[in-house]
Amino acid sequence: MIKRVFLVIVFSLAVVLSFGQPKLRPDNIEEIIKAMTDEELASLLVGAKESEFEFFEGTAAGVRSIPRLGIPATISCDGPAGLHFYPFRENTDKTFYCTAFPVGTLTASSWDTEMMEKMAAALGNEVHEYGVDMFLGPGMNIHRNPLCGRNFEYFSEDPFLSGKMAAAYVRGIQGNGVTATVKHYAANNQETNRTENDARVSKRALREIYLKNFEIAVKEGRPGALMASYNKLNGEYVQQSYDLLTTILRDEWGYEGVVLTDHGAKEGTVKAAKAGCDLMQPGNEEELERMLDAVKKGTITRDELERNARHVLHYIVSTPRFQGYKFSNDPDLKAHAELARKVAGESIVMLKNEGGTLPLKAGAKLAVYGVGSEDFVAVGIGSGHVVAKHVANMRESLTAAGFELNQDLAGYYKAYVELDHATKRVAGAMDWLMYESWGYGKKVSEPDVPLNQLPQQAAESDAAIIVISRDAGEGNDRTMVDDFELTARDRKLIRRVSDEFHAKGKKVVVILNIGGVIETASWINLADAILLPWQPGQEGAYGVADVLTGKVNPSGKLTMTFPIDALDHPSSANFPAFPQRGESEEGLRKNVDYTEYAEGIWVGYRHFATRGVKVSYPFGYGLSYTTFQYSKPVVKATSDGFTASVTVTNTGAVAGKEVVEVYVSAPSGGLEKPSRELKAFGKTKSLAPGESQTLSFSVPAYDLASFNEAASAWETAAGNYQVHFGASVEDIRASGSFTVKKVRTWEVNNVL
Ligand code: BGC
């Protein structure tokens, strides 16, 4: 009784105190800011106590509520391949599964910004319908080195392609009225010691490679949020860098959204807030204490608090939660699954198709090898993992496509994988489900398949399919041995299967179900066809089957180089997986405490193409079931850059789409430049045999500029520019040229 009276008094007091207080509206943000105490401002800038969002177990953060002023708590959840949270909740039998779309690397391989936007729109719809306000994706760091453990979440080694894809992704998500977050800004290119590593990068490489993709995404996608990465950049934590978070991001690029930390707490909370990091995520009491202490001591000013709070409040009023949206908890997962399958099929890269091995003939008898055929990897590990209700595997998709599978083999892998999963589940019980929801421990390792049945399998089948699977993710970089390189078992499998099948005149198809680049040069000749679906999401196995049957004509192209050896990447000289053997203690920690980006701008094809280093597959490469011819292009100088057009004709026998890559070679003299740089790209619609389409491009002079460190300016040199229209960076089909009459420069702040 006493307790009830007490509660009534407290409640009435709260009502009385909040009576007459302004309540947050989209048009009274300034009034609310003025009404906030210093303490309230500080609390708005340090994320929500987890208890505010108990029901979103798994991963969540957000902004704390301030009921007095009508400020609701808002919530954010991971991505980027789909919404990430635990599918079970207390006190309900309802499940909360999400669609696992293909990973960033595969979707970018479509080179199709329209399709990217469409897929992200469906993903954003799940964000909206599950009651989430902010989505922590897209991930868009540059593939500096093939061994970065999180490359699967990211798009490309090229900043232009990465920026364009990210902008499309952001537009798709935000079309739903929810916020997208571009991450991890910036130079977060390795997982080893990711929270402390100092990336030491030249100003030129930063501007041209590691910031350029964010610049494009910010200007063209207008994301509502940006996540500052954990690492240091040139000696200072990105989260605490005024140069990065304010001078470049806001003053130069005109960013208007909210800036948040990557998840975890660094000691320099106050420094971060002063630098322009608006929101500490997920936020803890110590950080709040530090902020309150700084307010008391005057080491953070009221103006600084108000500036950050303004960004946060603008975000809050934009959220579905603030607007009272009644989310359904019931997105159309069936429609999204269909879209995920389509995106996967359309984005797959065909690396090899000797003698028209693919498409396979309808109803072909297949012997399918590799544990990945059963335990197919849909997405990678960590916050980027997505818990889908069902992940299709190759056994299922090939059967549904009408192929006749060798049942002994299929049964062998099925039993092997089921036993592995059952053992792990029993051992870990419920904890295991939670653990698994991050993708940890899911992947089953390759068994030593009994190969004594091989001759019979080869005799009874029309072709062999070998699935090579890899998993990787947050917190760890990949290794050279047994990951970049094939394992001894992979090698044995490919060699023995190809020997046996080839001896009987049968074909061998390899499916690369991987999250990052692997070594291919040593075994390419053993396969007749190679498909690269990466980690293609929950329906990806169906996407692969669609390509194998010819229902989908592959039109994906590589967004990075496949080197012959990982060491051919200059960045490998300074990457944690490659310790300098026999060095001093300090030498061994070289790429742990700090990493010298000594290669500068020579990342990916910029290095391989310019220096003529042979590769296994070049940037931009990908085959089709048809052939395309490029017309003589039209290239014209404009008052601001150039325009170009080229007509593509389908000269083969089946319908197909072609990606046209536009590379520019700048005039020599002045700054040293890559021999070719991607400056535009386009994709045709599906062209029937004999059909043509003209693709047009327009490139502003600013996009042609290189960064001159001495002048702290972007510079577009005067002279003659060659424009190449390629089916890959090495396969130039047509060229034109134009002239820039006068040098153009854009001065920027001399920072970092
Ligand atoms: C990851 C972010 C992620 C965050 C929240 C961090 O460890 O680096 O990408 O959004 O966790 O789960």
Tab-separated table of C-alpha atoms in Angstrom, residues 502-730:
chain	number	residue	atom	x	y	z
A	502	HIS	CA	38.813	-35.809	-66.804
A	503	ALA	CA	40.052	-39.345	-67.417
A	504	LYS	CA	36.473	-40.209	-68.235
A	505	GLY	CA	35.902	-37.088	-70.344
A	506	LYS	CA	33.687	-35.456	-67.712
A	507	LYS	CA	33.770	-31.815	-66.649
A	508	VAL	CA	34.678	-30.304	-63.279
A	509	VAL	CA	33.050	-27.135	-61.965
A	510	VAL	CA	34.400	-25.324	-58.893
A	511	ILE	CA	32.133	-23.047	-56.826
A	512	LEU	CA	33.946	-20.531	-54.635
A	513	ASN	CA	31.764	-19.882	-51.589
A	514	ILE	CA	34.281	-17.531	-49.962
A	515	GLY	CA	34.388	-14.216	-48.117
A	516	GLY	CA	37.753	-12.961	-49.326
A	517	VAL	CA	40.129	-13.517	-52.207
A	518	ILE	CA	41.904	-16.874	-52.314
A	519	GLU	CA	44.784	-18.256	-54.336
A	520	THR	CA	43.620	-19.623	-57.676
A	521	ALA	CA	46.619	-19.641	-60.018
A	522	SER	CA	47.944	-23.038	-58.943
A	523	TRP	CA	44.735	-24.989	-59.608
A	524	ILE	CA	42.770	-23.062	-62.270
A	525	ASN	CA	43.873	-25.520	-64.925
A	526	LEU	CA	42.260	-28.414	-63.032
A	527	ALA	CA	38.772	-26.940	-63.344
A	528	ASP	CA	36.741	-26.565	-66.529
A	529	ALA	CA	34.516	-23.890	-65.046
A	530	ILE	CA	34.740	-21.694	-61.950
A	531	LEU	CA	31.909	-19.669	-60.430
A	532	LEU	CA	32.459	-17.086	-57.727
A	533	PRO	CA	29.280	-16.439	-55.722
A	534	TRP	CA	31.221	-15.223	-52.652
A	535	GLN	CA	28.952	-15.552	-49.599
A	536	PRO	CA	25.684	-15.015	-51.416
A	537	GLY	CA	23.123	-14.917	-48.623
A	538	GLN	CA	20.393	-17.319	-47.608
A	539	GLU	CA	19.171	-17.892	-51.180
A	540	GLY	CA	22.610	-17.776	-52.776
A	541	ALA	CA	22.698	-21.506	-53.466
A	542	TYR	CA	19.639	-20.981	-55.651
A	543	GLY	CA	21.413	-18.103	-57.367
A	544	VAL	CA	24.296	-20.476	-58.160
A	545	ALA	CA	21.872	-23.091	-59.488
A	546	ASP	CA	20.235	-20.421	-61.675
A	547	VAL	CA	23.625	-19.734	-63.283
A	548	LEU	CA	24.425	-23.436	-63.633
A	549	THR	CA	21.143	-24.079	-65.468
A	550	GLY	CA	21.513	-20.971	-67.621
A	551	LYS	CA	18.325	-19.433	-66.231
A	552	VAL	CA	20.568	-16.516	-65.285
A	553	ASN	CA	23.404	-15.448	-67.559
A	554	PRO	CA	26.222	-14.306	-65.232
A	555	SER	CA	27.079	-10.638	-65.484
A	556	GLY	CA	29.098	-9.981	-62.322
A	557	LYS	CA	32.634	-8.615	-62.514
A	558	LEU	CA	35.428	-8.656	-59.954
A	559	THR	CA	35.624	-5.648	-57.690
A	560	MET	CA	39.186	-6.514	-56.744
A	561	THR	CA	42.238	-8.240	-58.173
A	562	PHE	CA	42.902	-11.951	-57.705
A	563	PRO	CA	46.713	-11.925	-57.415
A	564	ILE	CA	48.888	-14.920	-58.159
A	565	ASP	CA	50.394	-14.608	-54.684
A	566	ALA	CA	49.094	-12.501	-51.795
A	567	LEU	CA	52.618	-11.155	-51.446
A	568	ASP	CA	52.230	-9.533	-54.873
A	569	HIS	CA	50.117	-6.882	-53.159
A	570	PRO	CA	52.543	-4.217	-51.948
A	571	SER	CA	50.408	-3.837	-48.810
A	572	SER	CA	51.435	-7.382	-47.823
A	573	ALA	CA	54.811	-5.972	-46.802
A	574	ASN	CA	52.856	-4.218	-44.061
A	575	PHE	CA	49.992	-6.438	-43.078
A	576	PRO	CA	49.723	-8.384	-39.817
A	577	ALA	CA	49.428	-11.811	-41.363
A	578	PHE	CA	52.904	-11.460	-42.795
A	579	PRO	CA	55.274	-11.082	-39.847
A	580	GLN	CA	58.823	-10.227	-40.767
A	581	ARG	CA	60.421	-13.428	-39.577
A	582	GLY	CA	63.446	-13.189	-37.362
A	583	GLU	CA	62.942	-9.529	-36.606
A	584	SER	CA	63.210	-7.794	-33.277
A	585	GLU	CA	60.274	-7.719	-30.854
A	586	GLU	CA	59.327	-4.345	-32.229
A	587	GLY	CA	59.556	-5.623	-35.788
A	588	LEU	CA	57.177	-8.440	-35.028
A	589	ARG	CA	54.599	-6.045	-33.622
A	590	LYS	CA	55.051	-3.741	-36.564
A	591	ASN	CA	51.640	-4.258	-38.088
A	592	VAL	CA	49.919	-4.751	-34.790
A	593	ASP	CA	50.576	-1.515	-32.923
A	594	TYR	CA	50.855	0.465	-36.112
A	595	THR	CA	50.725	-0.214	-39.830
A	596	GLU	CA	52.647	1.761	-42.385
A	597	TYR	CA	50.595	2.131	-45.540
A	598	ALA	CA	53.935	2.344	-47.320
A	599	GLU	CA	52.382	1.366	-50.636
A	600	GLY	CA	50.617	4.751	-50.763
A	601	ILE	CA	48.068	4.875	-53.582
A	602	TRP	CA	49.336	1.615	-55.134
A	603	VAL	CA	46.425	-0.456	-53.963
A	604	GLY	CA	44.922	-3.260	-56.060
A	605	TYR	CA	44.842	-2.754	-59.816
A	606	ARG	CA	46.519	0.641	-59.502
A	607	HIS	CA	49.646	-1.361	-58.662
A	608	PHE	CA	49.131	-4.452	-60.846
A	609	ALA	CA	48.072	-2.634	-64.036
A	610	THR	CA	50.606	0.194	-63.776
A	611	ARG	CA	53.578	-2.004	-62.987
A	612	GLY	CA	52.585	-4.849	-65.290
A	613	VAL	CA	52.529	-7.433	-62.493
A	614	LYS	CA	50.828	-10.593	-63.726
A	615	VAL	CA	47.641	-11.555	-61.908
A	616	SER	CA	45.400	-14.578	-61.727
A	617	TYR	CA	42.257	-12.552	-62.539
A	618	PRO	CA	42.285	-8.791	-63.028
A	619	PHE	CA	40.017	-6.170	-61.492
A	620	GLY	CA	36.763	-5.876	-63.420
A	621	TYR	CA	36.972	-9.383	-64.891
A	622	GLY	CA	33.953	-11.670	-65.391
A	623	LEU	CA	32.639	-13.916	-68.166
A	624	SER	CA	29.207	-14.300	-69.731
A	625	TYR	CA	27.386	-17.002	-71.703
A	626	THR	CA	27.314	-14.540	-74.589
A	627	THR	CA	29.764	-12.118	-76.195
A	628	PHE	CA	29.622	-8.364	-76.603
A	629	GLN	CA	31.059	-5.959	-79.087
A	630	TYR	CA	31.857	-2.335	-78.226
A	631	SER	CA	31.412	0.371	-80.896
A	632	LYS	CA	33.861	3.163	-81.558
A	633	PRO	CA	33.155	5.487	-78.617
A	634	VAL	CA	32.314	9.179	-78.718
A	635	VAL	CA	34.368	11.164	-76.187
A	636	LYS	CA	33.973	14.935	-75.793
A	637	ALA	CA	35.579	17.490	-73.541
A	638	THR	CA	33.046	19.668	-71.716
A	639	SER	CA	33.510	22.876	-69.770
A	640	ASP	CA	33.780	20.610	-66.713
A	641	GLY	CA	35.383	17.282	-67.593
A	642	PHE	CA	34.125	14.999	-70.345
A	643	THR	CA	31.176	13.052	-71.647
A	644	ALA	CA	31.379	9.742	-73.448
A	645	SER	CA	29.178	7.144	-75.003
A	646	VAL	CA	29.688	3.699	-76.400
A	647	THR	CA	27.295	1.223	-77.976
A	648	VAL	CA	27.378	-2.369	-76.816
A	649	THR	CA	25.970	-5.141	-79.027
A	650	ASN	CA	25.216	-8.669	-77.950
A	651	THR	CA	27.023	-10.736	-80.586
A	652	GLY	CA	26.349	-14.134	-79.036
A	653	ALA	CA	23.483	-16.580	-79.016
A	654	VAL	CA	21.792	-15.874	-75.667
A	655	ALA	CA	20.518	-12.778	-73.893
A	656	GLY	CA	22.877	-11.118	-71.432
A	657	LYS	CA	23.975	-7.961	-69.633
A	658	GLU	CA	27.348	-6.296	-69.959
A	659	VAL	CA	29.166	-4.059	-67.506
A	660	VAL	CA	31.200	-1.343	-69.224
A	661	GLU	CA	34.101	0.007	-67.174
A	662	VAL	CA	35.449	3.431	-68.062
A	663	TYR	CA	39.119	3.922	-67.191
A	664	VAL	CA	41.026	7.154	-67.641
A	665	SER	CA	44.756	7.528	-68.255
A	666	ALA	CA	45.930	10.984	-67.271
A	667	PRO	CA	48.622	12.894	-69.188
A	668	SER	CA	52.141	12.260	-67.952
A	669	GLY	CA	54.239	14.861	-66.149
A	670	GLY	CA	53.341	16.289	-62.778
A	671	LEU	CA	52.164	13.826	-60.145
A	672	GLU	CA	52.902	10.163	-60.761
A	673	LYS	CA	49.611	8.448	-61.544
A	674	PRO	CA	48.268	4.942	-62.053
A	675	SER	CA	48.180	3.940	-65.698
A	676	ARG	CA	44.388	3.628	-65.502
A	677	GLU	CA	41.791	4.625	-62.980
A	678	LEU	CA	38.114	3.743	-62.929
A	679	LYS	CA	36.114	6.941	-63.421
A	680	ALA	CA	32.702	5.665	-64.539
A	681	PHE	CA	30.828	2.457	-65.206
A	682	GLY	CA	27.458	1.337	-66.495
A	683	LYS	CA	25.514	-1.834	-67.106
A	684	THR	CA	23.291	-2.626	-70.041
A	685	LYS	CA	19.814	-4.050	-69.665
A	686	SER	CA	19.461	-7.681	-70.730
A	687	LEU	CA	20.280	-7.522	-74.444
A	688	ALA	CA	18.766	-10.117	-76.754
A	689	PRO	CA	21.154	-11.633	-79.343
A	690	GLY	CA	21.885	-8.930	-81.894
A	691	GLU	CA	20.452	-6.175	-79.690
A	692	SER	CA	22.430	-3.011	-78.914
A	693	GLN	CA	22.372	-0.342	-76.242
A	694	THR	CA	24.226	2.929	-75.982
A	695	LEU	CA	25.618	3.756	-72.546
A	696	SER	CA	26.461	7.378	-71.771
A	697	PHE	CA	28.790	8.722	-69.130
A	698	SER	CA	29.574	12.146	-67.754
A	699	VAL	CA	32.656	12.720	-65.612
A	700	PRO	CA	33.337	16.090	-63.922
A	701	ALA	CA	36.854	17.492	-63.849
A	702	TYR	CA	36.984	17.138	-60.040
A	703	ASP	CA	36.683	13.360	-60.416
A	704	LEU	CA	39.788	13.343	-62.606
A	705	ALA	CA	41.925	15.064	-60.011
A	706	SER	CA	44.803	13.618	-58.041
A	707	PHE	CA	45.874	14.927	-54.661
A	708	ASN	CA	48.914	17.155	-54.555
A	709	GLU	CA	50.240	16.989	-51.006
A	710	ALA	CA	52.616	19.920	-51.386
A	711	ALA	CA	49.822	22.231	-52.475
A	712	SER	CA	47.182	20.519	-50.309
A	713	ALA	CA	44.950	20.587	-53.344
A	714	TRP	CA	43.154	18.347	-55.772
A	715	GLU	CA	44.633	18.898	-59.201
A	716	THR	CA	43.368	18.005	-62.646
A	717	ALA	CA	46.334	18.358	-64.937
A	718	ALA	CA	46.054	19.980	-68.351
A	719	GLY	CA	46.712	17.786	-71.369
A	720	ASN	CA	45.405	14.837	-73.289
A	721	TYR	CA	43.431	12.180	-71.437
A	722	GLN	CA	42.860	8.691	-72.821
A	723	VAL	CA	39.481	7.161	-72.069
A	724	HIS	CA	39.293	3.358	-72.174
A	725	PHE	CA	36.134	1.263	-72.277
A	726	GLY	CA	36.942	-2.092	-70.764
A	727	ALA	CA	35.429	-5.460	-69.958
A	728	SER	CA	38.133	-5.543	-67.265
A	729	VAL	CA	41.075	-3.296	-66.426
A	730	GLU	CA	43.179	-5.449	-68.763
